[in-house]
Short mmCIF file of C-alpha atoms in Angstrom, two decimals:
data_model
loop_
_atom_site.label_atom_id
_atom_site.label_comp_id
_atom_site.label_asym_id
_atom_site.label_seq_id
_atom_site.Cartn_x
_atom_site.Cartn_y
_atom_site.Cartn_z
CA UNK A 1 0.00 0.00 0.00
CA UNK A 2 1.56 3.49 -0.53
CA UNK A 3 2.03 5.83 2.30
CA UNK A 4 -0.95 8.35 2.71
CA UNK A 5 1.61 11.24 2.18
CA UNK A 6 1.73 9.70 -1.47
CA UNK A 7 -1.54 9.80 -2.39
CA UNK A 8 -2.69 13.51 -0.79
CA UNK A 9 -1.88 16.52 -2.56
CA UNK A 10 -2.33 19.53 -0.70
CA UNK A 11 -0.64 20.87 2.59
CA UNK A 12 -4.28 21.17 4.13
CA UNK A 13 -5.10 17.35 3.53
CA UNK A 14 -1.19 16.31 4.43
CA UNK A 15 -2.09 18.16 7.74
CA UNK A 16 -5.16 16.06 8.00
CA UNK A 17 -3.55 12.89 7.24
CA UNK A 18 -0.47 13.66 10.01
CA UNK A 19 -3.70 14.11 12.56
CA UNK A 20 -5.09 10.44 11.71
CA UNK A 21 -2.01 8.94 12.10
CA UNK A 22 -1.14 10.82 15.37
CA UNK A 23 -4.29 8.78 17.51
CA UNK A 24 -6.00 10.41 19.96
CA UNK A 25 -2.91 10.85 22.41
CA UNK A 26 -1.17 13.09 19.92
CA UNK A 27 -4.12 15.25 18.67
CA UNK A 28 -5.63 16.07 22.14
CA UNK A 29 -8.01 18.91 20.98
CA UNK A 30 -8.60 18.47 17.75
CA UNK A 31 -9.65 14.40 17.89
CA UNK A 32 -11.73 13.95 15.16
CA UNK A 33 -13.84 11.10 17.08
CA UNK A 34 -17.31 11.62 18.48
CA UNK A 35 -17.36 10.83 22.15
CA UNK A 36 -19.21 7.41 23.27
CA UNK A 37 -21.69 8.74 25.70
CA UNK A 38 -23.11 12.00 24.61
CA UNK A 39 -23.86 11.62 20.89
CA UNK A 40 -24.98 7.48 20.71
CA UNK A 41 -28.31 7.10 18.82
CA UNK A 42 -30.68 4.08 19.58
CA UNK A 43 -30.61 3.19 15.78
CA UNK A 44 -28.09 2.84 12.56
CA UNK A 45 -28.13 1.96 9.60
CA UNK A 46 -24.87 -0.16 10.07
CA UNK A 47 -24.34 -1.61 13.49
CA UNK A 48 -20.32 -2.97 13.95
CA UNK A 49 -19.91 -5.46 16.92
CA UNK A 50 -16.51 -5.47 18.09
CA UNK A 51 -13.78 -3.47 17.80
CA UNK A 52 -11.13 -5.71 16.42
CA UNK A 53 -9.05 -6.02 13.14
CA UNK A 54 -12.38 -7.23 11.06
CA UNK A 55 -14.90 -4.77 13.25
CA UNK A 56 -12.99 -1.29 12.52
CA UNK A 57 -12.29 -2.68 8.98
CA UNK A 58 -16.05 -2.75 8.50
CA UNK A 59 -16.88 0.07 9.88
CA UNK A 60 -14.21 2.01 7.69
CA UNK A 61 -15.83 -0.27 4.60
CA UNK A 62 -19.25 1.13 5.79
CA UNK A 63 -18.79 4.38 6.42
CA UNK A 64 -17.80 5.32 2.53
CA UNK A 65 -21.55 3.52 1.84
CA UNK A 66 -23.92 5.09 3.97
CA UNK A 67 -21.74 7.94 5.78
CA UNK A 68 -20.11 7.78 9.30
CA UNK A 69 -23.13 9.06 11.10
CA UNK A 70 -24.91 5.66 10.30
CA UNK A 71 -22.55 3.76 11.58
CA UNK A 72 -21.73 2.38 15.44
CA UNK A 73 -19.49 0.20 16.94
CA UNK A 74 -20.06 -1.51 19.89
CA UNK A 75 -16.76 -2.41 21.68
CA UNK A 76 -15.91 -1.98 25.74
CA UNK A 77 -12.38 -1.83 25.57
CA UNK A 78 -10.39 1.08 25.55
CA UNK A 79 -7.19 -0.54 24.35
CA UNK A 80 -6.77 -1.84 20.82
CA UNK A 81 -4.29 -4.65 20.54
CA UNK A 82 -2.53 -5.56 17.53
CA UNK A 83 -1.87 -9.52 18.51
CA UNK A 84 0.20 -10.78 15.51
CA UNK A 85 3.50 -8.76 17.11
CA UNK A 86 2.85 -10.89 20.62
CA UNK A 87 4.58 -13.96 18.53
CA UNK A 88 8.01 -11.45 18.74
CA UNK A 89 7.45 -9.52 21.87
CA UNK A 90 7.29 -13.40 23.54
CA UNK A 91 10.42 -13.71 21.70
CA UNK A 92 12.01 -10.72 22.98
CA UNK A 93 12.40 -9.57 19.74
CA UNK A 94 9.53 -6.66 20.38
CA UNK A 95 8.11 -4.64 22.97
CA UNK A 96 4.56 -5.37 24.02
CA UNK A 97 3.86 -1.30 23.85
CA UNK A 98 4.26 -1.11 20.32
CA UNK A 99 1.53 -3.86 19.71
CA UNK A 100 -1.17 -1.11 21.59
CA UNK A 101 -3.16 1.86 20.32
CA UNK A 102 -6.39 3.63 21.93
CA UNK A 103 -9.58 2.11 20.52
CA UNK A 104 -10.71 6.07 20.00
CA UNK A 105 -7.48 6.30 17.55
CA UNK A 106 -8.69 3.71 15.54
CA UNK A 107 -12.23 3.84 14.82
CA UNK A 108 -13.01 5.52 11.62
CA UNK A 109 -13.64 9.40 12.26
CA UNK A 110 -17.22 10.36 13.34
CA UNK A 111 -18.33 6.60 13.35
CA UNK A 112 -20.01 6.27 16.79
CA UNK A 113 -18.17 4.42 19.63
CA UNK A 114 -20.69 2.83 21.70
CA UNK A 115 -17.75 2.11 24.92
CA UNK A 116 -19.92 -0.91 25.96
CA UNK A 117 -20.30 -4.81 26.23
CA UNK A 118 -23.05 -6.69 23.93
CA UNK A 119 -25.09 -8.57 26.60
CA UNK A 120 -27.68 -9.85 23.69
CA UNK A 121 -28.63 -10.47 20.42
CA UNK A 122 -32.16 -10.11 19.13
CA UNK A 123 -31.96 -10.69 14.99
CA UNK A 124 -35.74 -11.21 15.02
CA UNK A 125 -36.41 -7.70 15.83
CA UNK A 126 -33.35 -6.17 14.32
CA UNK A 127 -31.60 -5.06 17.79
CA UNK A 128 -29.22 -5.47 20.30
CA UNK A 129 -29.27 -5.03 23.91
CA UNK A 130 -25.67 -4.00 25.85
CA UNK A 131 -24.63 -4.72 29.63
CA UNK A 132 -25.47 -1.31 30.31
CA UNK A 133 -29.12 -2.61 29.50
CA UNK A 134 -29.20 0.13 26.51
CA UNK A 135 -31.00 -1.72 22.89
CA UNK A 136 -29.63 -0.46 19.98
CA UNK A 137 -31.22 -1.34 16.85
CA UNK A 138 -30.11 -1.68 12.98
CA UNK A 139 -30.70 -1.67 9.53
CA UNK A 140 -27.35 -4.08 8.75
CA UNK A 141 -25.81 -6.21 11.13
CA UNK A 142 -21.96 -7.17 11.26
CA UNK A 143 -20.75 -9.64 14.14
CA UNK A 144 -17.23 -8.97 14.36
CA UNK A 145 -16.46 -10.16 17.90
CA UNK A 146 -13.39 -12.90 17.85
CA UNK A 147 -12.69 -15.39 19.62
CA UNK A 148 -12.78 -16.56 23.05
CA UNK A 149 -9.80 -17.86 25.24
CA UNK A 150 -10.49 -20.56 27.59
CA UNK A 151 -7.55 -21.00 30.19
CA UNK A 152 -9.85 -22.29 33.18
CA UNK A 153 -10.91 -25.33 31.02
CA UNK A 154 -7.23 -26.25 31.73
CA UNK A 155 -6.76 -27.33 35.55
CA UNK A 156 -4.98 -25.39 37.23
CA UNK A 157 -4.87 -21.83 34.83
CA UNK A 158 -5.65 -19.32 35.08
CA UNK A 159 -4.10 -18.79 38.30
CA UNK A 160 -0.82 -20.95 37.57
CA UNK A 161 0.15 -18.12 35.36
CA UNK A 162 1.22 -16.62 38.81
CA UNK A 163 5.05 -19.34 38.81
CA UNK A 164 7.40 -18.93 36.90
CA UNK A 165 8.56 -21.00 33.83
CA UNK A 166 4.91 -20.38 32.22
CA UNK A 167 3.36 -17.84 29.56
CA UNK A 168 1.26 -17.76 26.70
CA UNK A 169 1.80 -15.26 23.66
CA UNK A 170 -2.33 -15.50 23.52
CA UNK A 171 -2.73 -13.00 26.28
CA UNK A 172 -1.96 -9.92 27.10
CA UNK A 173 -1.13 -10.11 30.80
CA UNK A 174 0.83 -13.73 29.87
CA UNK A 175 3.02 -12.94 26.98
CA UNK A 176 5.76 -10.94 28.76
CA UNK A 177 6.26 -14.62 30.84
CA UNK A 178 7.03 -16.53 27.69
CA UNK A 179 10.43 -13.87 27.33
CA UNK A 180 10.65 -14.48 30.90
CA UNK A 181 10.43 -18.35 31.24
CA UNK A 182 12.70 -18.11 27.67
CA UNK A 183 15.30 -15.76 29.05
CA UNK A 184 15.71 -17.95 32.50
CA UNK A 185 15.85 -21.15 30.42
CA UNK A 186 19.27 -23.16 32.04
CA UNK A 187 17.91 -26.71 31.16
CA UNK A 188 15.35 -29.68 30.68
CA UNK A 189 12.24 -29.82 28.21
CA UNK A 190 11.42 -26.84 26.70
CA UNK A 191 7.29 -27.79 25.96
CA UNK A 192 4.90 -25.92 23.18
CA UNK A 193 1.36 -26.82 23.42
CA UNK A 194 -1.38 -26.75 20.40
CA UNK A 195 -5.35 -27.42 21.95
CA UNK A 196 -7.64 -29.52 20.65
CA UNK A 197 -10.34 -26.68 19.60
CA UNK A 198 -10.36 -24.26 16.66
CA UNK A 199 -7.52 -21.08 17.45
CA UNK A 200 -6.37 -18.46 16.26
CA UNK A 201 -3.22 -17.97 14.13
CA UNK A 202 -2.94 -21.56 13.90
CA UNK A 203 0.61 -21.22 13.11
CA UNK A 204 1.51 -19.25 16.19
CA UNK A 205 2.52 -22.44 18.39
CA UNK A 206 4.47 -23.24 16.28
CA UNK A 207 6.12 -19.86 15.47
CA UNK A 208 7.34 -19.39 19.01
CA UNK A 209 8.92 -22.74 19.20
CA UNK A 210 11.26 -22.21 16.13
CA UNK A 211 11.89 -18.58 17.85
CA UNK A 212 12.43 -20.33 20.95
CA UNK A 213 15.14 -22.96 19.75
CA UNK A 214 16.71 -19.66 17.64
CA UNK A 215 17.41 -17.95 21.00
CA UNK A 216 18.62 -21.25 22.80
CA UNK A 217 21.59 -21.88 19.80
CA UNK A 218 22.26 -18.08 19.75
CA UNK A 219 22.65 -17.93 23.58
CA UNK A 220 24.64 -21.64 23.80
CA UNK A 221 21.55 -23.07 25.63
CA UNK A 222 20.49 -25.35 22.83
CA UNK A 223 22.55 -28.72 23.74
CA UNK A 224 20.61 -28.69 27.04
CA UNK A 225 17.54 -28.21 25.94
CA UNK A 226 14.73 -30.40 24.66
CA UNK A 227 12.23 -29.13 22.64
CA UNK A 228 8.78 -30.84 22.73
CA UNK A 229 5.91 -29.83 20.91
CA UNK A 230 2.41 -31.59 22.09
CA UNK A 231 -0.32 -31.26 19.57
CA UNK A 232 -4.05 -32.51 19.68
CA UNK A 233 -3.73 -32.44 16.05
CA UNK A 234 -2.75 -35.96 14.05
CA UNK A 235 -0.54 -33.92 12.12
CA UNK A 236 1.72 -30.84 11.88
CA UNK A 237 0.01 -28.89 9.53
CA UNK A 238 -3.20 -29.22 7.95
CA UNK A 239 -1.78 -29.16 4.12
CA UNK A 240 0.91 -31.74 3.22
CA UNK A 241 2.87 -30.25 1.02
CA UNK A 242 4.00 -27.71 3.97
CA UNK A 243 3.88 -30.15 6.46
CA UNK A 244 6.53 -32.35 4.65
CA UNK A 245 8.45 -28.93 4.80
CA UNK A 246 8.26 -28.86 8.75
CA UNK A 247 8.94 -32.42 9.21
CA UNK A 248 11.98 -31.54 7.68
CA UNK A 249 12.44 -28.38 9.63
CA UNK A 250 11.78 -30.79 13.03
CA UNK A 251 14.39 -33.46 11.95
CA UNK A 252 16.88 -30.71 11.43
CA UNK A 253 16.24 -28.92 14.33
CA UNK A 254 15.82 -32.04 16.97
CA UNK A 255 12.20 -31.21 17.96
CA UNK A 256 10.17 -33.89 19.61
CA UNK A 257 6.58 -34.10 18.70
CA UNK A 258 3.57 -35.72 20.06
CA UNK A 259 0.65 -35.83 18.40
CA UNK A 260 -3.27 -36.37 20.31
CA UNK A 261 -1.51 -34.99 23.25
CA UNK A 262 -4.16 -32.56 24.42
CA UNK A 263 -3.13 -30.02 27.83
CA UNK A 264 -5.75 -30.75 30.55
CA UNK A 265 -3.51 -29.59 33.78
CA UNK A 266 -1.07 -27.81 34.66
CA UNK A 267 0.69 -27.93 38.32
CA UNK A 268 2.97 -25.10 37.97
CA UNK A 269 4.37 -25.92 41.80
CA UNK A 270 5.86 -29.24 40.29
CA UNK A 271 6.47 -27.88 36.88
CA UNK A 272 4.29 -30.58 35.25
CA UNK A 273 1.95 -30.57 32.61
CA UNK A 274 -0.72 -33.35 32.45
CA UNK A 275 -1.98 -34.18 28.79
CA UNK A 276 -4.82 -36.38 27.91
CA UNK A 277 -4.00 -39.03 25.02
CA UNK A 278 -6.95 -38.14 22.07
CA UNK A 279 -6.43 -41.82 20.60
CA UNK A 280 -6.35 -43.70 23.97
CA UNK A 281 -9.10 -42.53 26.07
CA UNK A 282 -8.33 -42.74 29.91
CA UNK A 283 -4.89 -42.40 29.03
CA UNK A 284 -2.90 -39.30 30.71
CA UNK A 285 1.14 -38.10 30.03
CA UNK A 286 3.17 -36.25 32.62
CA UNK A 287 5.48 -33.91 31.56
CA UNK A 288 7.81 -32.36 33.84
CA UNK A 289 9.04 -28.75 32.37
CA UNK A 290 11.56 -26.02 32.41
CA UNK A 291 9.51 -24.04 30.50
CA UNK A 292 6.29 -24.14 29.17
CA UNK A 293 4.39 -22.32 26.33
CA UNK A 294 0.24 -23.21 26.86
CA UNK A 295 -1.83 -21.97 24.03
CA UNK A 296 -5.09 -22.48 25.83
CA UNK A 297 -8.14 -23.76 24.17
CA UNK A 298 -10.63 -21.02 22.13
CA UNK A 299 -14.39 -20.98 21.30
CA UNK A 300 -16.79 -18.34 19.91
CA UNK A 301 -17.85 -15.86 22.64
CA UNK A 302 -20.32 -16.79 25.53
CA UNK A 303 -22.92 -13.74 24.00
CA UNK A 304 -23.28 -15.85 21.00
CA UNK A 305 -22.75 -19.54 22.09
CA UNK A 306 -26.73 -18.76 23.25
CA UNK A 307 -27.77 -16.62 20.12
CA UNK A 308 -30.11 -17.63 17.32
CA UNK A 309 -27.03 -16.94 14.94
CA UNK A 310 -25.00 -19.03 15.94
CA UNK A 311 -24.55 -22.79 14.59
CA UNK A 312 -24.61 -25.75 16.54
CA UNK A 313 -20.73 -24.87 17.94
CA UNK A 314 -21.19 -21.07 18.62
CA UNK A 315 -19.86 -19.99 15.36
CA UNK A 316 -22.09 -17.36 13.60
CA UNK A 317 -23.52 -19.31 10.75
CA UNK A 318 -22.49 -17.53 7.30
CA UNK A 319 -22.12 -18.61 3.89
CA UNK A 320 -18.86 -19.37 3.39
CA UNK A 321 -19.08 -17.03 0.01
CA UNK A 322 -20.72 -14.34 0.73
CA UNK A 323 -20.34 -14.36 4.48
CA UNK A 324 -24.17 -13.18 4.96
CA UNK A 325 -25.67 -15.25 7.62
CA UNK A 326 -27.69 -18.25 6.42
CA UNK A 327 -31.13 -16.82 8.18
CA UNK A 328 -30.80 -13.85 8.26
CA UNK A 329 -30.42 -11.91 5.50
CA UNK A 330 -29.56 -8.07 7.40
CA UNK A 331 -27.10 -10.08 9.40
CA UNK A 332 -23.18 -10.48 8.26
CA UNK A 333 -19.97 -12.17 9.83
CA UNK A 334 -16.22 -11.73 9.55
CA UNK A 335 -12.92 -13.09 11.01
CA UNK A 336 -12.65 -15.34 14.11
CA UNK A 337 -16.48 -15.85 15.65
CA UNK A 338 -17.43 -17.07 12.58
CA UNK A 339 -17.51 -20.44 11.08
CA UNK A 340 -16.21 -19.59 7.73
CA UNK A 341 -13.35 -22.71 6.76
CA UNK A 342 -10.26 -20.26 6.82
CA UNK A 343 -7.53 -19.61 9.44
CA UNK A 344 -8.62 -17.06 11.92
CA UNK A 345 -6.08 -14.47 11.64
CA UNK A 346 -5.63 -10.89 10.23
CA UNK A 347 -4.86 -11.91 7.34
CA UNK A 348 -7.70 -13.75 6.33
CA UNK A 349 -10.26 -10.73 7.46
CA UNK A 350 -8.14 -8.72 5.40
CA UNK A 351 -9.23 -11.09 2.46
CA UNK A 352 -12.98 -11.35 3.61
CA UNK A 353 -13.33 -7.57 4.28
CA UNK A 354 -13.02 -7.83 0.23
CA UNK A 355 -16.12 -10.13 -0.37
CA UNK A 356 -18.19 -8.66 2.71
CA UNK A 357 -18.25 -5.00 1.45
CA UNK A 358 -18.77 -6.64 -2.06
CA UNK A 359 -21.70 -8.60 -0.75
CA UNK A 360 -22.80 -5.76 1.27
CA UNK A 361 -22.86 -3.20 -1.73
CA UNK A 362 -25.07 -5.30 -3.66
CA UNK A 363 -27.61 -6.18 -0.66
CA UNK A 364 -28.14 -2.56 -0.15
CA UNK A 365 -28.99 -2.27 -3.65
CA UNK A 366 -31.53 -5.47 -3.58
CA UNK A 367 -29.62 -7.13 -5.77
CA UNK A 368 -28.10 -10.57 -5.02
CA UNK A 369 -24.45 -10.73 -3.60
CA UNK A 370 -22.13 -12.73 -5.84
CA UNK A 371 -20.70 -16.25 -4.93
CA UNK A 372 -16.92 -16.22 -4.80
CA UNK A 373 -14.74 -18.57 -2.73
CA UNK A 374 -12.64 -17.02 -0.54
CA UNK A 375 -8.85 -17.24 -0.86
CA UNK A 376 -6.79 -18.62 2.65
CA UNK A 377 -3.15 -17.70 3.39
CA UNK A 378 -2.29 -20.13 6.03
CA UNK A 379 0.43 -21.56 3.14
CA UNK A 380 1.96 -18.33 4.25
CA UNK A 381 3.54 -19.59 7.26
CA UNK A 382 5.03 -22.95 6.44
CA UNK A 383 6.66 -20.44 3.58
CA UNK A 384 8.32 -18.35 6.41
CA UNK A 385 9.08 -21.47 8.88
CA UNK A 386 10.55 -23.60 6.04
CA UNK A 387 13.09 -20.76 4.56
CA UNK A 388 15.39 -21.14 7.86
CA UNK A 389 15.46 -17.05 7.92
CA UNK A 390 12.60 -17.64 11.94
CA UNK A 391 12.52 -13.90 13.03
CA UNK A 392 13.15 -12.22 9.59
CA UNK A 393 10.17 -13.86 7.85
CA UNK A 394 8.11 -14.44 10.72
CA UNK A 395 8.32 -10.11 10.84
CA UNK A 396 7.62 -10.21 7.43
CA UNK A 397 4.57 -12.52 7.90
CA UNK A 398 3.26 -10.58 10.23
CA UNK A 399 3.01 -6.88 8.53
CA UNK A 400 1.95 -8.46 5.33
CA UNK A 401 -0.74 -6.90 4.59
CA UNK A 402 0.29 -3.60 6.59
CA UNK A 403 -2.77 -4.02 8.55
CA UNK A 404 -3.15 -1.70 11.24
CA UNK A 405 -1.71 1.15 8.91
CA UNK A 406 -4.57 0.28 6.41
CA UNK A 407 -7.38 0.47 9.34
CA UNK A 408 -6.16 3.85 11.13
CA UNK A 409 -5.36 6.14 8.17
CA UNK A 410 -7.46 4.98 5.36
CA UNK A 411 -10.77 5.85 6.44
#
């Protein structure tokens, strides 16, 4: 993408353009936002839940359409997180600062920030009601609210976070352990974890293994340590062609793997991790550890487990084409809550935003949205693992589409 400077003309719009890329921090005064409380409507014509990479996309999407008066989004937290970096601040190769921005410096200018938490949906009668107890209702839907981590269906997490020699690059308050446990590494097994549920950035376990056994041969650790990777998966990777390209990566680099090992406890005062064995039920595996990286199982949100657009798993039912939902026709879904057969990362909203706005377009104009099979990317990563170049291309991987520029100045 080129840089906004490139494609404004005048000093008065490269003024403009500095002030969306300052966030609301730098432009104090002049913040071009609408404040949450004192201008929210009851009803829009577009109504954005969640304030993620594929919610502020959306909204930016939307806002062109039907102008940024019509348009809400409903999210309660006042931090924005981009979670792709997390793989290298874990790694110590980044600091976890620059992964966070202020929601406000995000959302698209003069699109309403409703600062609350969606308590219920009501597609039936075209509303929504928040924890505050305020109902909002819309013209368009879009459910845009991620995915849910589930550490306490693992014994003993949450609150095992608390030892040392633990983290998890899936959490905010957990990824500055992984450096920790990495940095304090002397020896023993060195464990990764993958869950036995859907997650997102599939790759990711992997990713901070390979950055892991980087750091151990750079600091002269490496001969000490063994690495051990326990998947509930049957295989590495989901397409063989790159998975014959990590098996190879796994010989070379002397990585243990066990597959239908699933993490059910951890008891961080012994160092052990307990894992369930998928093909033998009844069957458990103790793992003692020196360090240990849990990537804790994932589901779609409570708020729409017990929704009417949901599907039998929680997902919010879309066609995988068109990514309208399958009942109701004012209703749309994008990235991770939804059960759409791509990898739930950044990279695949940025593909869906495509086909959603395309599909949206055409619904506002009654005409029928097109059918078009969405492209994946998770090749993407076994690209970066297999070239042997971990924190270079895993970088690379992780800007590639120049996300969070795209969804703060581009609006």
């Amino acid at each position: 993408m080129a840089p906004l400077v490139a494609v404004v003309s005048s000093p008065r719009a490269r003024l403009f353009a500095c002030f969306l890329r300052l966030g609301t921090q730098q432009a104090g005064p002049l913040q071009l936002h609408t404040g949450a409380c004192c201008t929210a409507k009851n009803h829009y014509e577009v109504l954005v839940l969640g304030g993620g990479a594929g919610g502020i996309t959306m909204a930016t999407r939307m806002k062109r359409r039907v102008g940024a008066e019509n348009v809400a989004i409903v999210e309660p937290s006042e931090r924005h997180f981009y979670q792709p970096i997390w793989t290298l601040v874990g790694a110590g190769a980044k600091e976890l600062s620059l992964s966070v921005r202020s929601t406000l410096s995000v959302i698209p200018s003069r699109v309403q920030w409703i600062q609350d938490r969606v308590a219920e949906l009501n597609p039936d009668e075209n509303c929504i009601r928040t924890d505050s107890g305020k109902e909002i209702s819309y013209r368009y839907l879009i459910i845009a609210l991620g995915i849910q981590l589930d550490y306490e269906k693992i014994k003993g997490l949450p609150e095992g976070f608390a030892y040392p020699k633990i983290g998890s690059n899936y959490s905010v308050k957990t990824v500055e352990k992984t450096w920790k446990a990495l940095q304090d590494f002397k020896e023993g097994n060195a464990l990764f974890t993958f869950p036995n549920t859907p997650v997102k950035c599939a790759g990711a376990p992997q990713k901070i293994m390979y950055l892991s056994e980087a750091y151990f041969r750079k600091t002269g650790k490496r001969p000490k340590a063994n690495i051990i990777f326990n998947t509930a998966l049957g295989t590495i990777f989901g397409v063989k062609k790159y998975a014959d390209a990590l098996q190879e990566i796994i010989r070379e680099r002397d990585v243990s793997v066990n597959y239908k090992h699933n993490l059910i406890e951890v008891r961080p005062d012994k160092q052990e991790a307990v894992f369930e064995i998928l093909d033998k039920p009844g069957e458990t595996h103790v793992i003692p550890y020196e360090m240990l990286h849990v990537t804790p199982p994932m589901s779609a949100p409570d708020v729409l487990k017990r929704s009417p657009v949901a599907d039998s798993a929680g997902w919010v039912d879309v066609d995988k084409e068109t990514l309208q939902h399958k009942k109701y026709p004012n209703v749309f879904g994008i990235g991770d809550c939804t059960n759409l057969p791509t990898s739930k990362t950044a990279a695949a909203v940025a593909a869906q935003s495509g086909i959603l706005d395309r599909t949206m377009c055409l619904i506002m104009k009654n005409q029928r949205p097109i059918k078009k099979r969405l492209l994946g990317r998770s090749s993407l990563l076994a690209k970066a693992v297999s070239s042997g170049h971990e924190l270079k291309m895993a970088h690379s991987l992780l800007f590639l589409d120049g996300f969070w520029t795209k969804i703060t100045v581009t609006d």
